């Protein structure tokens, strides 16, 4: 099986998938799609033919594209079940998905690149206002997520096993720092991050380790 990930170093959704691939020991190659250069390579016909939503990530499996990071995680979970990234109990599985969706549906889409760009162009807002927009929506979502982690977390976001919730949380924390979120308000999220930051799969998936990373 040939597996390729179309990714961008700072794409938080690509990062989720990179962590899963590393955790599950899947051999894969990275193809960089630059989200900013030349107006964004995600808008070019080649990429659009693979993902009509013009987004990253796209997982290519023997030439077949699948997009939407959560759908990709589900695919990987089915094809590479070990280590499991979902609990066995149905209610706990639902809870992990609930936590992941707080980020996947409730935070990331509101601060996605094209939303920010459109905010700037439509309302003629300065960059500082775009940052404030993202900061507020991340804080709103983290406030909810923090309560869930307080109730259901353990060593990790949900219990003591790494799950989808952690795969979504760690990249979103990185974004939160980019948008000046006051993270001391969310101590349980930071505790989970400190458990995972040196984990080999999480370290390998970090933006700075990607072939297209731009390190100043
Ligand atoms: N729900 C999608 C969201 C994908 C998404 O928004 N990806 C961002 C990068 S994290 C992107 O490609 N943005 C391109 C743009 O805004 O033009 C997923 O989970 O894959």
Tab-separated table of C-alpha atoms and ligand atoms in Angstrom:
chain	number	residue	atom	x	y	z
A	1	UNK	CA	0.000	0.000	0.000
A	2	UNK	CA	1.428	3.396	-0.985
A	3	UNK	CA	0.400	6.188	1.360
A	4	UNK	CA	1.015	9.873	0.688
A	5	UNK	CA	-0.152	12.824	2.764
A	6	UNK	CA	-0.767	16.158	1.104
A	7	UNK	CA	0.094	18.451	3.956
A	8	UNK	CA	1.332	21.892	4.974
A	9	UNK	CA	3.650	22.241	7.945
A	10	UNK	CA	1.375	24.591	9.892
A	11	UNK	CA	-1.946	23.021	8.888
A	12	UNK	CA	-3.483	21.855	12.158
A	13	UNK	CA	-5.796	19.419	10.358
A	14	UNK	CA	-2.841	17.834	8.548
A	15	UNK	CA	-1.026	17.639	11.854
A	16	UNK	CA	-3.838	15.523	13.371
A	17	UNK	CA	-3.380	12.991	10.603
A	18	UNK	CA	0.413	13.081	10.806
A	19	UNK	CA	0.192	12.124	14.496
A	20	UNK	CA	-2.107	9.186	13.698
A	21	UNK	CA	0.172	7.956	10.913
A	22	UNK	CA	3.199	8.066	13.193
A	23	UNK	CA	1.363	6.454	16.120
A	24	UNK	CA	0.184	3.606	13.928
A	25	UNK	CA	3.564	3.195	12.294
A	26	UNK	CA	2.297	3.792	8.769
A	27	UNK	CA	5.032	4.378	6.233
A	28	UNK	CA	4.075	7.520	4.300
A	29	UNK	CA	5.471	10.280	2.162
A	30	UNK	CA	4.632	13.945	2.499
A	31	UNK	CA	3.680	16.138	-0.448
A	32	UNK	CA	3.704	19.784	0.530
A	33	UNK	CA	0.848	21.991	-0.623
A	34	UNK	CA	1.676	25.604	0.230
A	35	UNK	CA	-1.444	27.309	1.590
A	36	UNK	CA	-0.197	30.846	0.972
A	37	UNK	CA	2.246	30.881	-1.948
A	38	UNK	CA	0.815	32.000	-5.314
A	39	UNK	CA	-2.562	32.653	-3.706
A	40	UNK	CA	-2.584	29.166	-2.183
A	41	UNK	CA	-1.740	25.920	-3.949
A	42	UNK	CA	-4.926	24.403	-2.494
A	43	UNK	CA	-6.837	26.368	-5.141
A	44	UNK	CA	-4.885	24.958	-8.074
A	45	UNK	CA	-6.660	22.476	-10.370
A	46	UNK	CA	-4.471	19.514	-9.404
A	47	UNK	CA	-5.309	19.819	-5.713
A	48	UNK	CA	-8.934	20.726	-6.351
A	49	UNK	CA	-9.365	17.541	-8.342
A	50	UNK	CA	-8.270	15.607	-5.239
A	51	UNK	CA	-10.255	17.639	-2.719
A	52	UNK	CA	-13.121	19.728	-4.091
A	53	UNK	CA	-13.146	21.701	-0.811
A	54	UNK	CA	-9.627	23.013	-1.610
A	55	UNK	CA	-8.305	22.084	1.813
A	56	UNK	CA	-5.648	20.031	3.507
A	57	UNK	CA	-5.093	17.312	4.426
A	58	UNK	CA	-5.634	14.801	1.649
A	59	UNK	CA	-4.523	11.216	2.218
A	60	UNK	CA	-3.641	9.364	-0.956
A	61	UNK	CA	-3.877	5.583	-0.660
A	62	UNK	CA	-2.701	3.782	-3.774
A	63	UNK	CA	-3.664	6.892	-5.715
A	64	UNK	CA	-7.124	7.261	-4.167
A	65	UNK	CA	-7.744	10.554	-2.356
A	66	UNK	CA	-9.625	10.923	0.904
A	67	UNK	CA	-10.067	14.287	2.611
A	68	UNK	CA	-11.543	15.625	5.862
A	69	UNK	CA	-9.180	14.877	8.713
A	70	UNK	CA	-11.809	13.124	10.848
A	71	UNK	CA	-12.792	10.850	7.969
A	72	UNK	CA	-9.108	10.094	7.438
A	73	UNK	CA	-8.679	9.262	11.132
A	74	UNK	CA	-11.658	6.895	10.939
A	75	UNK	CA	-10.173	5.251	7.842
A	76	UNK	CA	-6.800	4.800	9.544
A	77	UNK	CA	-8.493	3.427	12.652
A	78	UNK	CA	-10.216	0.765	10.563
A	79	UNK	CA	-7.220	-0.190	8.453
A	80	UNK	CA	-4.577	0.114	11.183
A	81	UNK	CA	-6.458	-0.640	14.421
A	82	UNK	CA	-3.367	-0.694	16.632
A	83	UNK	CA	-2.874	1.338	18.716
A	84	UNK	CA	-6.570	2.148	19.011
A	85	UNK	CA	-7.358	5.848	19.130
A	86	UNK	CA	-10.928	5.283	20.283
A	87	UNK	CA	-12.050	3.512	23.472
A	88	UNK	CA	-14.098	0.301	23.232
A	89	UNK	CA	-17.132	1.458	25.234
A	90	UNK	CA	-19.695	3.154	22.924
A	91	UNK	CA	-20.371	6.046	25.311
A	92	UNK	CA	-16.660	6.677	25.744
A	93	UNK	CA	-16.154	6.540	21.972
A	94	UNK	CA	-18.893	9.129	21.602
A	95	UNK	CA	-17.271	11.295	24.266
A	96	UNK	CA	-13.902	11.212	22.495
A	97	UNK	CA	-15.611	12.184	19.248
A	98	UNK	CA	-17.491	14.928	21.091
A	99	UNK	CA	-14.185	16.376	22.317
A	100	UNK	CA	-12.586	16.124	18.894
A	101	UNK	CA	-15.585	17.834	17.298
A	102	UNK	CA	-15.368	20.760	19.703
A	103	UNK	CA	-12.155	21.546	17.865
A	104	UNK	CA	-12.929	20.128	14.438
A	105	UNK	CA	-16.377	21.744	14.103
A	106	UNK	CA	-16.456	24.355	16.837
A	107	UNK	CA	-13.079	26.079	16.649
A	108	UNK	CA	-10.943	25.365	13.570
A	109	UNK	CA	-13.477	26.280	10.858
A	110	UNK	CA	-14.084	29.750	12.357
A	111	UNK	CA	-10.384	30.607	12.325
A	112	UNK	CA	-9.436	28.863	9.101
A	113	UNK	CA	-7.225	30.733	6.655
A	114	UNK	CA	-9.921	31.538	4.090
A	115	UNK	CA	-12.310	32.777	6.790
A	116	UNK	CA	-9.626	35.092	8.135
A	117	UNK	CA	-8.722	36.286	4.653
A	118	UNK	CA	-12.380	37.016	3.857
A	119	UNK	CA	-12.900	38.822	7.143
A	120	UNK	CA	-10.011	41.068	6.209
A	121	UNK	CA	-11.210	41.762	2.670
A	122	UNK	CA	-14.966	42.006	3.277
A	123	UNK	CA	-14.883	44.255	6.317
A	124	UNK	CA	-11.539	45.909	5.637
A	125	UNK	CA	-10.277	44.844	9.046
A	126	UNK	CA	-6.617	45.123	10.067
A	127	UNK	CA	-4.629	42.002	10.894
A	128	UNK	CA	-4.977	42.719	14.623
A	129	UNK	CA	-8.762	42.377	14.374
A	130	UNK	CA	-8.414	39.072	12.542
A	131	UNK	CA	-6.168	37.821	15.342
A	132	UNK	CA	-8.694	38.987	17.940
A	133	UNK	CA	-11.471	37.116	16.088
A	134	UNK	CA	-9.537	33.848	16.171
A	135	UNK	CA	-8.428	34.348	19.748
A	136	UNK	CA	-12.012	34.806	20.945
A	137	UNK	CA	-13.361	31.745	19.154
A	138	UNK	CA	-10.499	29.556	20.336
A	139	UNK	CA	-11.110	30.744	23.903
A	140	UNK	CA	-14.830	30.048	23.590
A	141	UNK	CA	-14.180	26.507	22.387
A	142	UNK	CA	-11.373	25.854	24.864
A	143	UNK	CA	-13.636	26.952	27.696
A	144	UNK	CA	-16.030	24.145	26.755
A	145	UNK	CA	-13.301	21.631	26.057
A	146	UNK	CA	-11.578	22.369	29.338
A	147	UNK	CA	-14.765	21.466	31.215
A	148	UNK	CA	-14.959	18.189	29.306
A	149	UNK	CA	-11.344	17.351	30.094
A	150	UNK	CA	-11.914	18.184	33.763
A	151	UNK	CA	-14.826	15.742	33.771
A	152	UNK	CA	-13.460	12.943	31.573
A	153	UNK	CA	-9.706	13.464	31.241
A	154	UNK	CA	-6.906	11.560	32.882
A	155	UNK	CA	-3.339	11.498	31.758
A	156	UNK	CA	-4.662	12.530	28.347
A	157	UNK	CA	-7.692	14.513	27.167
A	158	UNK	CA	-9.939	11.489	27.597
A	159	UNK	CA	-8.833	9.008	30.226
A	160	UNK	CA	-5.392	7.461	30.147
A	161	UNK	CA	-5.213	6.429	26.490
A	162	UNK	CA	-4.267	8.652	23.563
A	163	UNK	CA	-7.323	9.376	21.447
A	164	UNK	CA	-8.665	11.552	18.627
A	165	UNK	CA	-9.223	14.212	21.295
A	166	UNK	CA	-5.462	14.547	21.832
A	167	UNK	CA	-4.757	14.526	18.097
A	168	UNK	CA	-7.037	17.542	17.725
A	169	UNK	CA	-5.981	19.292	20.923
A	170	UNK	CA	-2.218	19.489	20.456
A	171	UNK	CA	-2.309	21.277	17.049
A	172	UNK	CA	-5.058	23.593	18.282
A	173	UNK	CA	-2.906	24.616	21.258
A	174	UNK	CA	-0.168	25.593	18.788
A	175	UNK	CA	-2.680	27.734	16.894
A	176	UNK	CA	-3.902	29.223	20.149
A	177	UNK	CA	-0.399	30.492	20.879
A	178	UNK	CA	-0.198	32.030	17.407
A	179	UNK	CA	-3.376	33.955	18.223
A	180	UNK	CA	-2.270	35.111	21.680
A	181	UNK	CA	-4.739	33.001	23.655
A	182	UNK	CA	-4.093	33.242	27.386
A	183	UNK	CA	-3.536	29.529	27.933
A	184	UNK	CA	-3.077	29.723	31.703
A	185	UNK	CA	-6.896	29.837	31.786
A	186	UNK	CA	-6.882	26.200	30.629
A	187	UNK	CA	-4.515	24.324	32.954
A	188	UNK	CA	-5.888	20.835	32.215
A	189	UNK	CA	-5.263	21.331	28.505
A	190	UNK	CA	-1.690	22.340	29.259
A	191	UNK	CA	-1.219	19.302	31.487
A	192	UNK	CA	-2.290	17.024	28.648
A	193	UNK	CA	0.072	18.839	26.303
A	194	UNK	CA	2.993	18.377	28.682
A	195	UNK	CA	2.292	14.617	28.728
A	196	UNK	CA	2.437	14.426	24.950
A	197	UNK	CA	4.929	16.998	23.807
A	198	UNK	CA	7.883	14.612	23.881
A	199	UNK	CA	6.009	11.540	22.666
A	200	UNK	CA	7.900	10.395	19.529
A	201	UNK	CA	4.816	10.353	17.292
A	202	UNK	CA	3.743	13.816	18.403
A	203	UNK	CA	7.280	15.142	18.090
A	204	UNK	CA	7.656	13.731	14.555
A	205	UNK	CA	4.344	15.292	13.512
A	206	UNK	CA	5.224	18.766	14.822
A	207	UNK	CA	5.272	21.520	12.163
A	208	UNK	CA	8.951	22.272	12.737
A	209	UNK	CA	9.851	18.688	11.750
A	210	UNK	CA	8.093	18.824	8.379
A	211	UNK	CA	10.002	18.993	5.109
A	212	UNK	CA	8.293	22.279	4.190
A	213	UNK	CA	8.837	23.946	7.568
A	214	UNK	CA	10.006	27.552	7.443
A	215	UNK	CA	12.129	28.082	10.507
A	216	UNK	CA	13.112	31.701	11.083
B	1	LIG	N1	-12.798	19.931	8.170
B	1	LIG	C1	-11.604	19.915	7.390
B	1	LIG	C2	-10.954	21.279	7.472
B	1	LIG	C3	-9.742	21.358	6.597
B	1	LIG	C4	-9.112	22.745	6.622
B	1	LIG	O1	-9.750	23.754	6.870
B	1	LIG	N2	-7.796	22.751	6.345
B	1	LIG	C5	-7.089	23.996	6.325
B	1	LIG	C6	-5.726	23.809	6.908
B	1	LIG	S1	-5.802	23.271	8.611
B	1	LIG	C7	-6.969	24.453	4.892
B	1	LIG	O2	-6.599	23.689	4.047
B	1	LIG	N3	-7.268	25.745	4.641
B	1	LIG	C8	-7.176	26.278	3.324
B	1	LIG	C9	-7.861	27.595	3.169
B	1	LIG	O3	-8.434	28.120	4.125
B	1	LIG	O4	-7.779	28.126	2.067
B	1	LIG	C10	-10.665	18.809	7.880
B	1	LIG	O5	-10.763	18.464	9.056
B	1	LIG	O6	-9.881	18.280	7.094
